[in-house]
Amino acid sequence: MNKGRLEAFSDGVIAIIITIMVLELKVQQGEDLEALHPVWPAFLSYVLSFVYVGIYWSNHHHLFHAVKQVSGPILWANLHLLFWMSLIPFVTAWMGENHFAPWPVALYGGVMLMAGFAYYILAHVLVAFHGKDSVLAKALGRDFKTILSLALYTTAIPLAFVKNWIACGLYVLVAVMWLVPDRRIEKALSEKSTS
Amino acid sequence: MNKGRLEAFSDGVIAIIITIMVLELKVQQGEDLEALHPVWPAFLSYVLSFVYVGIYWSNHHHLFHAVKQVSGPILWANLHLLFWMSLIPFVTAWMGENHFAPWPVALYGGVMLMAGFAYYILAHVLVAFHGKDSVLAKALGRDFKTILSLALYTTAIPLAFVKNWIACGLYVLVAVMWLVPDRRIEKALSEKSTS
Amino acid sequence: MNKGRLEAFSDGVIAIIITIMVLELKVQQGEDLEALHPVWPAFLSYVLSFVYVGIYWSNHHHLFHAVKQVSGPILWANLHLLFWMSLIPFVTAWMGENHFAPWPVALYGGVMLMAGFAYYILAHVLVAFHGKDSVLAKALGRDFKTILSLALYTTAIPLAFVKNWIACGLYVLVAVMWLVPDRRIEKALSEKSTS
Amino acid sequence: MNKGRLEAFSDGVIAIIITIMVLELKVQQGEDLEALHPVWPAFLSYVLSFVYVGIYWSNHHHLFHAVKQVSGPILWANLHLLFWMSLIPFVTAWMGENHFAPWPVALYGGVMLMAGFAYYILAHVLVAFHGKDSVLAKALGRDFKTILSLALYTTAIPLAFVKNWIACGLYVLVAVMWLVPDRRIEKALSEKSTS
């Protein structure tokens, strides 16, 4: 089985997730700037989630770049990731609407934790399928960034009930950490082609 | 006519169906955990339908893997399947909102029955087009799983009025049955390539 | 410029149009069969539009099958078609919600007339680009079906104010007429390959 | 890294943006022509934004036609463009609902300015990656049209508070200016292939 349709389907789902979040920016009654005032928290929440979904798409792109074949378990590990990502619009809206209150912020972290965990599983299912000596396996290495993200989410969730801005700050930190593009796979590939 | 656009269009429609269902998880007023309480039935309903749509996509992927060419009747058998699948978000929302009441549960089964039947027709139109000796025909064989699913839906629908959890249990059973990936087509293909 | 992205973008837009219409089937309060009663006109309206959009996708598929290259004017003739098609969910919802009242039925016909006209323009821009002796030009021939559809829509619009079911009957007639797949292009292509 | 998935993902996001705007055309209660009366400003607003998004897609298509490879920064410059484009449905709805009042018209211009600026950045990141002597760099040249558009948006935003129709007129002017297809890249490519 080739990877073309898995990539196309994932692109479709991720494109819809990233775009329907904007539907939660409800148009306000009123035609002056004050009408936009209540939209601010929803907008900030949208920006954070847009960046997260962009990171997932970008990493998914890098990850499957080194993939040759897909199997049944890979299809389902990928659907599992898409399931948790599909809940991002829901938690984004809840967090924005309630001005980053503790419970919504904690739930946001919970969904991000599950999505990060699903990505981790997907990467490992791919490595198991391609073998421990594959380019993919070497490229992923010990996968520090993913594990660090999971640790940061786990730390942020209880902190949401202490100070919500600490939890939000940790979410931003994870996003910034990933915005530095992941060159491991590219590097391993180019090393292989030069050796 | 090649199958590329049919696959791309189906991927697009299925990606939208699987994603817009989440729009029915209405964000609650209120910022504590209690606000999430009424969302639970809708969430369970969403999980079940996500798995179903994932199964359809995965089976569609396997089915068309063995297809070489498409014809007018195949296009329409595929659109017929997509039509019934497009009603899944509607019945999912109705079932979740009414806490798995008898009529919504029965209608959910009815739409699943029609979608399963449409899949059965699609598979048979494909076999008729490729010939009884094609890899596809051999791979599908007597198609036990599809027929068994139709029988289980048909059993579940009247049972929804006796005990709604029996019907829901049967829907879960069908899903679990299909989550075991369908290796028939892969097997037939690999047998051919080794012979 | 190759046609790949134009096909992919059109598939995406048409997939979204055909799927978001189902969002207009509003879930009713109430858990028995009576709650579904007011959904019937919206459902019938949805079925008609699903078939229409399916026909457009199928014809678009056939049309571009014979296309080799695209140009700026072709991109815009295609976007023009997609614009009128994008209004189909709006008129479908208005017609369904008002139980096929005269004005909504007439407007539905008006949008269908414009979409049909846009398809006619697209086909002719394609022929102009590929030359009068191209396979495409021969395949389209005098394009009876498109012109007949435009005539039927034009007849149906005023009749909507006399008897709404006559107009609706004409819309169904056009759909049935197109459900017979368009073999002209396939035929011309196969004639060429055998000569 | 090849450009296939970047194009597919962008096509998906743009297709959704251009289509979900129509969901803001709220179906009116009432079955006669008067019920449509309040929809007019939203409709005009929709037409303008449809044309703008169509122009972006068409230009994106032309731009990436000359691209061979993509990198991390290109992925993110592209996501940055998609972010500002994703706000178009929001500002379109706000402008339409408030009958082109000053603040909504100004905000519409602001989002268009940011989207135009993001496109400018994307084009320059692409040129930096492909080299100053690449076909792409020559084709883009000094990029008059993009800079002129940015200047026109900047002029229109304050003018929205003087006379809203002047600002809207300038937006229409920008759209008309781009509807003339961009032949620079096509020209440079054909010059290269003939030399």
Short mmCIF file of N, CA and C in Angstrom, two decimals, chain C residues 1-2 4-6 8-9 12-13 16-17 20 23-24 70-73 75-76 78-80 82-84 86-87 89-90 93-94 97-98 101-104 107, chain D residues 7 10-11 14-16 18-19 22-23 25-33 35-36 39 43 46-47 50-51 54-55 57-58 60-62 64-65 179 181 186:
data_model
loop_
_atom_site.label_atom_id
_atom_site.label_comp_id
_atom_site.label_asym_id
_atom_site.label_seq_id
_atom_site.Cartn_x
_atom_site.Cartn_y
_atom_site.Cartn_z
N MET C 1 1.04 25.32 -18.16
CA MET C 1 0.48 25.02 -16.85
C MET C 1 -0.32 23.71 -16.91
N ASN C 2 -0.06 22.80 -16.01
CA ASN C 2 -0.81 21.56 -16.07
C ASN C 2 -2.11 21.66 -15.26
N GLY C 4 -3.39 19.63 -12.96
CA GLY C 4 -3.47 18.92 -11.68
C GLY C 4 -4.08 19.73 -10.55
N ARG C 5 -3.55 20.95 -10.33
CA ARG C 5 -4.04 21.74 -9.20
C ARG C 5 -5.45 22.24 -9.44
N LEU C 6 -5.79 22.57 -10.69
CA LEU C 6 -7.16 23.00 -10.97
C LEU C 6 -8.14 21.90 -10.62
N ALA C 8 -7.60 19.42 -8.45
CA ALA C 8 -7.57 19.20 -7.00
C ALA C 8 -8.38 20.28 -6.28
N PHE C 9 -8.21 21.54 -6.70
CA PHE C 9 -8.93 22.64 -6.06
C PHE C 9 -10.44 22.49 -6.31
N GLY C 12 -11.85 19.81 -4.18
CA GLY C 12 -11.99 20.28 -2.81
C GLY C 12 -13.23 21.13 -2.62
N VAL C 13 -13.42 22.12 -3.50
CA VAL C 13 -14.58 23.01 -3.36
C VAL C 13 -15.88 22.22 -3.52
N ILE C 16 -16.67 20.13 -0.49
CA ILE C 16 -17.18 20.91 0.63
C ILE C 16 -18.63 21.31 0.37
N ILE C 17 -18.94 21.76 -0.85
CA ILE C 17 -20.31 22.16 -1.18
C ILE C 17 -21.28 21.01 -0.92
N ILE C 20 -21.41 20.37 3.14
CA ILE C 20 -21.92 21.33 4.13
C ILE C 20 -23.43 21.51 4.02
N LEU C 23 -25.39 20.27 6.88
CA LEU C 23 -25.46 21.05 8.12
C LEU C 23 -26.80 21.78 8.25
N GLU C 24 -27.49 21.96 7.11
CA GLU C 24 -28.79 22.64 7.16
C GLU C 24 -29.91 21.73 7.65
N VAL C 70 -3.95 24.04 -19.09
CA VAL C 70 -4.89 25.10 -18.70
C VAL C 70 -4.22 26.46 -18.81
N SER C 71 -5.05 27.50 -18.92
CA SER C 71 -4.56 28.87 -19.06
C SER C 71 -5.27 29.75 -18.05
N GLY C 72 -4.87 31.02 -17.96
CA GLY C 72 -5.52 31.97 -17.06
C GLY C 72 -7.03 32.03 -17.26
N PRO C 73 -7.51 32.25 -18.51
CA PRO C 73 -8.97 32.30 -18.71
C PRO C 73 -9.69 31.01 -18.28
N LEU C 75 -8.73 29.01 -15.78
CA LEU C 75 -8.81 29.09 -14.31
C LEU C 75 -10.02 29.91 -13.89
N TRP C 76 -10.23 31.04 -14.55
CA TRP C 76 -11.31 31.93 -14.13
C TRP C 76 -12.68 31.46 -14.58
N ASN C 78 -13.42 28.40 -14.65
CA ASN C 78 -13.69 27.35 -13.66
C ASN C 78 -14.12 27.96 -12.31
N LEU C 79 -13.43 29.03 -11.88
CA LEU C 79 -13.82 29.70 -10.64
C LEU C 79 -15.23 30.28 -10.75
N HIS C 80 -15.59 30.76 -11.94
CA HIS C 80 -16.93 31.29 -12.17
C HIS C 80 -17.98 30.20 -11.97
N LEU C 82 -17.53 27.52 -10.09
CA LEU C 82 -17.54 27.20 -8.66
C LEU C 82 -18.29 28.26 -7.85
N PHE C 83 -18.24 29.52 -8.29
CA PHE C 83 -18.98 30.57 -7.59
C PHE C 83 -20.48 30.26 -7.56
N TRP C 84 -21.04 29.97 -8.74
CA TRP C 84 -22.49 29.70 -8.78
C TRP C 84 -22.83 28.41 -8.04
N SER C 86 -21.29 27.39 -5.45
CA SER C 86 -21.16 27.66 -4.01
C SER C 86 -22.46 28.24 -3.43
N LEU C 87 -23.34 28.76 -4.30
CA LEU C 87 -24.61 29.29 -3.82
C LEU C 87 -25.67 28.19 -3.67
N PRO C 89 -25.81 25.51 -1.65
CA PRO C 89 -26.26 25.25 -0.28
C PRO C 89 -27.23 26.31 0.24
N PHE C 90 -27.00 27.57 -0.14
CA PHE C 90 -27.87 28.66 0.31
C PHE C 90 -29.29 28.49 -0.24
N ALA C 93 -31.14 25.39 1.17
CA ALA C 93 -31.68 25.60 2.52
C ALA C 93 -32.93 26.48 2.48
N TRP C 94 -32.90 27.54 1.67
CA TRP C 94 -34.04 28.45 1.62
C TRP C 94 -35.27 27.73 1.08
N GLU C 97 -36.52 25.05 3.72
CA GLU C 97 -37.11 25.63 4.91
C GLU C 97 -38.51 26.20 4.64
N ASN C 98 -38.73 26.64 3.42
CA ASN C 98 -40.01 27.24 3.08
C ASN C 98 -40.92 26.30 2.30
N ALA C 101 -41.82 26.91 -1.57
CA ALA C 101 -42.65 28.05 -1.94
C ALA C 101 -42.15 28.67 -3.25
N PRO C 102 -43.02 29.41 -3.98
CA PRO C 102 -42.67 29.90 -5.31
C PRO C 102 -41.33 30.64 -5.41
N TRP C 103 -41.12 31.69 -4.59
CA TRP C 103 -39.89 32.45 -4.75
C TRP C 103 -38.63 31.61 -4.52
N PRO C 104 -38.56 30.84 -3.43
CA PRO C 104 -37.37 30.00 -3.26
C PRO C 104 -37.15 29.01 -4.41
N LEU C 107 -35.73 30.98 -7.30
CA LEU C 107 -34.32 31.35 -7.08
C LEU C 107 -33.41 30.14 -7.24
N GLU D 7 1.28 22.17 -1.84
CA GLU D 7 0.23 22.61 -2.76
C GLU D 7 -1.11 22.00 -2.39
N SER D 10 -2.47 23.65 0.81
CA SER D 10 -2.92 25.01 0.52
C SER D 10 -4.23 24.99 -0.27
N ASP D 11 -4.31 24.10 -1.26
CA ASP D 11 -5.56 23.97 -2.02
C ASP D 11 -6.72 23.63 -1.10
N ILE D 14 -7.58 26.78 1.11
CA ILE D 14 -8.19 27.84 0.30
C ILE D 14 -9.59 27.42 -0.15
N ALA D 15 -9.75 26.14 -0.52
CA ALA D 15 -11.07 25.64 -0.93
C ALA D 15 -12.07 25.78 0.21
N ILE D 16 -11.64 25.51 1.45
CA ILE D 16 -12.55 25.61 2.58
C ILE D 16 -12.88 27.07 2.86
N ILE D 18 -12.93 29.60 0.80
CA ILE D 18 -13.81 30.17 -0.24
C ILE D 18 -15.23 29.63 -0.11
N THR D 19 -15.39 28.45 0.48
CA THR D 19 -16.70 27.82 0.54
C THR D 19 -17.45 28.12 1.84
N VAL D 22 -19.92 31.15 2.42
CA VAL D 22 -21.33 31.12 2.01
C VAL D 22 -22.24 30.76 3.20
N LEU D 23 -21.67 30.12 4.23
CA LEU D 23 -22.48 29.79 5.41
C LEU D 23 -22.96 31.04 6.14
N LEU D 25 -24.22 33.57 4.63
CA LEU D 25 -25.46 34.02 3.99
C LEU D 25 -26.61 33.31 4.70
N LYS D 26 -27.05 33.86 5.79
CA LYS D 26 -28.06 33.20 6.62
C LYS D 26 -29.40 33.17 5.90
N VAL D 27 -30.01 32.00 5.89
CA VAL D 27 -31.33 31.84 5.29
C VAL D 27 -32.34 32.65 6.10
N GLN D 28 -33.12 33.43 5.40
CA GLN D 28 -34.10 34.29 6.08
C GLN D 28 -35.40 33.55 6.34
N GLN D 29 -36.05 33.87 7.44
CA GLN D 29 -37.43 33.48 7.64
C GLN D 29 -38.25 34.21 6.61
N GLY D 30 -39.22 33.54 6.04
CA GLY D 30 -40.07 34.20 5.04
C GLY D 30 -39.78 33.65 3.67
N GLU D 31 -40.82 33.57 2.86
CA GLU D 31 -40.69 32.88 1.60
C GLU D 31 -40.83 33.78 0.39
N ASP D 32 -40.90 35.09 0.59
CA ASP D 32 -40.99 35.96 -0.59
C ASP D 32 -39.70 36.75 -0.77
N LEU D 33 -39.66 37.58 -1.81
CA LEU D 33 -38.44 38.25 -2.21
C LEU D 33 -37.92 39.18 -1.12
N ALA D 35 -37.70 38.71 1.95
CA ALA D 35 -36.85 37.98 2.90
C ALA D 35 -35.40 38.01 2.47
N LEU D 36 -35.18 38.17 1.15
CA LEU D 36 -33.80 38.20 0.64
C LEU D 36 -33.17 39.58 0.79
N VAL D 39 -30.16 40.22 2.88
CA VAL D 39 -28.99 39.41 2.54
C VAL D 39 -28.08 40.14 1.55
N PHE D 43 -24.23 39.44 0.56
CA PHE D 43 -23.95 38.83 -0.73
C PHE D 43 -22.85 39.58 -1.48
N TYR D 46 -19.67 38.89 0.03
CA TYR D 46 -19.24 37.54 -0.34
C TYR D 46 -18.61 37.52 -1.73
N VAL D 47 -19.26 38.21 -2.69
CA VAL D 47 -18.74 38.23 -4.06
C VAL D 47 -17.32 38.82 -4.07
N PHE D 50 -14.93 36.32 -2.54
CA PHE D 50 -14.75 35.16 -3.43
C PHE D 50 -13.72 35.49 -4.50
N VAL D 51 -13.86 36.69 -5.09
CA VAL D 51 -12.92 37.10 -6.13
C VAL D 51 -11.50 37.21 -5.56
N GLY D 54 -10.13 33.80 -4.92
CA GLY D 54 -9.83 33.24 -6.24
C GLY D 54 -8.51 33.78 -6.79
N ILE D 55 -8.28 35.08 -6.62
CA ILE D 55 -7.03 35.70 -7.08
C ILE D 55 -5.84 35.10 -6.32
N TRP D 57 -5.62 32.17 -4.92
CA TRP D 57 -5.39 30.80 -5.35
C TRP D 57 -4.68 30.79 -6.70
N SER D 58 -5.19 31.62 -7.62
CA SER D 58 -4.61 31.69 -8.96
C SER D 58 -3.14 32.13 -8.91
N HIS D 60 -1.12 31.90 -6.29
CA HIS D 60 -0.38 30.84 -5.59
C HIS D 60 -0.02 29.73 -6.59
N HIS D 61 -0.97 29.40 -7.41
CA HIS D 61 -0.79 28.41 -8.47
C HIS D 61 0.36 28.81 -9.40
N HIS D 62 0.30 30.08 -9.87
CA HIS D 62 1.36 30.57 -10.77
C HIS D 62 2.71 30.57 -10.06
N PHE D 64 3.90 28.83 -7.43
CA PHE D 64 4.51 27.54 -7.15
C PHE D 64 4.78 26.72 -8.41
N HIS D 65 4.19 27.18 -9.53
CA HIS D 65 4.46 26.52 -10.79
C HIS D 65 5.97 26.53 -11.08
N LEU D 179 -7.26 40.65 -11.65
CA LEU D 179 -8.02 39.73 -12.51
C LEU D 179 -7.35 39.60 -13.87
N PRO D 181 -4.69 38.33 -15.71
CA PRO D 181 -3.80 37.28 -15.19
C PRO D 181 -2.34 37.68 -15.27
N GLU D 186 4.76 32.98 -16.55
CA GLU D 186 4.59 32.20 -17.78
C GLU D 186 5.55 32.67 -18.88
#
